[in-house]
Amino acid sequence: MAKQHKAVALISGGLDSLLAAKVILDQGVHVEGINFYTGFCVEGHTHAIRQKDKSKPKRNNALWVAEELGIKLHIVDVVEEYKDVLVNPKHGYGANMNPCLDCKGFMVKKALQWIKENDFDFIITGEVIGQRPMSQRKSTMPIIARESGADDLLLRPLCAKFLPETKPEKEGWVKREELLDISGRSRKPQMALANQFGFVDYAQPAGGCCFLTDKKYSDRLVDLWETRNDKNYELDDVMMLKVGRHLRPKPHFKMIIGREEGENKFMEGYRKQFVHLRASSCMGPLVLIDGELAAEDEALAAQITARFSQGRDENSVVVELTDKTGVAKLIAVKPLAENGILEEWRI
Amino acid sequence: MSKHQLDARRLLCPMPVIRTQDKVKTLSPGDILEVTCTDPGVLSDIPAWSRINGHEYLGHTENHDEIVVTVKVGG
Ligand code: SF4
């Protein structure tokens, strides 16, 4: 019996990677999935954080895809290594802070390392020519293959017919004639294929596979870098960018204000690392201070905290301010007027 | 067969899944792993991960905001 070849499929959780893996599985190749966790992935967090999302069934789409395909999934934590990709992308950023081309190259390189360690034969991705302006153009496809070092071990089943033959095709591990020729931004061919395979209920993230394609999220990241004058970050930092309303009333401090119970609860877990405020004479959100709150800023921070509390229309609200050592004090303030929250404070 | 514990509290999904996966790699078939978590996402992710990768999900217990999920390592 001929040797069964083995491929690792990059699984983001979206439809394209699901289809790409399926096309290769159907050719009798042994496929396992690999999913890289950068810290910015859309999967997970928002569900864990926001109460209002809890009514929707929560699932990790990469796991869901693997289960649909009946393949194993290896999730790899690349949070540390990814920092360099994000901070110093050789090919720059896309529309927001998404370094897609470098990111793809990095992931394929990691997959190459993985296939060598695990004795697999080649790598597949769900890339489609012309799908994304930055990373999925015909001219960028060879860049990813070359810079990752994967070269002709990288097969894109959904658009393979537009690309030079890869080793799995040349060697007859897969049949080129059964690969596809999808291109462009239209999602119709993928949806038709999903239909043909009987996949329903698949995820279709609008912007891409990660938060870095989101304008608001990117603005917060740039603000973090600029105000700290340092692009290094911890996982906790990037997590906090997803939570709450962010206001920067002064250059040296930012306020993270819980928007609902789920966020407040999530932020509770972090409060000991931050100076934090909360109205004590009425209900109100938890507010974390990122940066340095000087003594002369305390009243303003308390007034803003009061503004977001249920006592916003009262003459006086008592706010509890707790420093990082856990010492708390009470400050009675008049809540800031609605128009006192300046537009330029919002990040 | 032995019993092991893993602390994945305050980690958000998929981190608890990754820690579980990495810990399971060091265990033997039949071993039991109890993972303490705070992200309720694990209630869907760890059973799914177990099914996919051939491990047995034995259930969970909840105590205030802490969730303990139990996995039996597959062969
Ligand atoms: S959207 Fe995010 S995860 Fe996807 S390729 Fe771009 S930077 Fe990477």
Tab-separated table of N, CA, C and O in Angstrom, chain B residues 10-11 13 16 19-21 30 33-34 37 40-41 46 50-51 56 58-59 61 64 66 71:
chain	number	residue	atom	x	y	z
B	10	ARG	N	-7.640	32.453	36.112
B	10	ARG	CA	-7.415	33.787	35.539
B	10	ARG	C	-6.880	33.758	34.113
B	10	ARG	O	-6.625	34.802	33.524
B	11	LEU	N	-6.727	32.589	33.547
B	11	LEU	CA	-6.323	32.545	32.143
B	11	LEU	C	-7.585	32.518	31.296
B	11	LEU	O	-8.561	31.880	31.658
B	13	CYS	N	-9.544	31.632	27.692
B	13	CYS	CA	-9.463	30.671	26.599
B	13	CYS	C	-8.806	31.343	25.395
B	13	CYS	O	-9.093	32.499	25.147
B	16	PRO	N	-6.232	28.147	28.911
B	16	PRO	CA	-6.415	26.943	29.742
B	16	PRO	C	-6.358	25.658	28.900
B	16	PRO	O	-5.879	24.626	29.381
B	19	ARG	N	-2.653	25.019	28.145
B	19	ARG	CA	-1.957	24.475	29.322
B	19	ARG	C	-2.353	23.018	29.553
B	19	ARG	O	-1.521	22.194	29.907
B	20	THR	N	-3.632	22.729	29.342
B	20	THR	CA	-4.120	21.358	29.522
B	20	THR	C	-3.427	20.442	28.512
B	20	THR	O	-2.899	19.382	28.866
B	21	GLN	N	-3.424	20.873	27.258
B	21	GLN	CA	-2.787	20.101	26.189
B	21	GLN	C	-1.312	19.834	26.506
B	21	GLN	O	-0.831	18.708	26.397
B	30	GLY	N	-4.650	6.945	30.753
B	30	GLY	CA	-5.337	6.532	31.980
B	30	GLY	C	-5.157	7.519	33.126
B	30	GLY	O	-5.942	7.525	34.080
B	33	LEU	N	-6.428	14.218	34.964
B	33	LEU	CA	-5.970	15.597	35.171
B	33	LEU	C	-7.151	16.479	35.575
B	33	LEU	O	-8.168	16.511	34.885
B	34	GLU	N	-6.971	17.172	36.688
B	34	GLU	CA	-7.999	18.128	37.134
B	34	GLU	C	-7.466	19.538	36.903
B	34	GLU	O	-6.398	19.891	37.390
B	37	CYS	N	-10.074	26.358	36.714
B	37	CYS	CA	-10.168	27.480	35.769
B	37	CYS	C	-11.145	28.537	36.291
B	37	CYS	O	-11.962	28.255	37.177
B	40	PRO	N	-15.373	30.539	32.069
B	40	PRO	CA	-16.405	29.523	31.792
B	40	PRO	C	-16.308	28.948	30.382
B	40	PRO	O	-16.909	27.909	30.094
B	41	GLY	N	-15.539	29.594	29.519
B	41	GLY	CA	-15.327	29.084	28.165
B	41	GLY	C	-14.771	27.657	28.174
B	41	GLY	O	-14.982	26.909	27.224
B	46	ILE	N	-12.766	22.642	26.637
B	46	ILE	CA	-12.005	21.453	27.063
B	46	ILE	C	-12.718	20.152	26.659
B	46	ILE	O	-12.050	19.238	26.169
B	50	SER	N	-10.949	17.568	24.166
B	50	SER	CA	-10.796	16.162	24.569
B	50	SER	C	-11.337	15.228	23.490
B	50	SER	O	-10.689	14.238	23.131
B	51	ARG	N	-12.520	15.542	22.978
B	51	ARG	CA	-13.117	14.694	21.939
B	51	ARG	C	-12.210	14.612	20.715
B	51	ARG	O	-11.960	13.535	20.181
B	56	GLU	N	-10.741	11.570	27.379
B	56	GLU	CA	-12.108	11.450	27.874
B	56	GLU	C	-12.399	12.580	28.856
B	56	GLU	O	-11.666	12.778	29.825
B	58	LEU	N	-14.346	13.947	31.801
B	58	LEU	CA	-15.119	13.279	32.861
B	58	LEU	C	-16.123	14.195	33.555
B	58	LEU	O	-16.849	13.749	34.430
B	59	GLY	N	-16.133	15.480	33.197
B	59	GLY	CA	-17.124	16.372	33.811
B	59	GLY	C	-16.468	17.511	34.573
B	59	GLY	O	-15.251	17.683	34.539
B	61	THR	N	-16.892	20.428	38.157
B	61	THR	CA	-17.586	20.905	39.355
B	61	THR	C	-17.359	22.413	39.427
B	61	THR	O	-16.357	22.918	38.927
B	64	HIS	N	-18.212	28.632	43.564
B	64	HIS	CA	-18.168	30.082	43.362
B	64	HIS	C	-17.738	30.362	41.929
B	64	HIS	O	-18.341	29.865	41.009
B	66	GLU	N	-14.914	29.381	40.597
B	66	GLU	CA	-13.903	28.443	40.108
B	66	GLU	C	-14.543	27.188	39.528
B	66	GLU	O	-15.492	26.656	40.075
B	71	VAL	N	-10.211	15.532	33.102
B	71	VAL	CA	-9.938	14.853	31.834
B	71	VAL	C	-9.170	13.568	32.117
B	71	VAL	O	-8.259	13.560	32.941
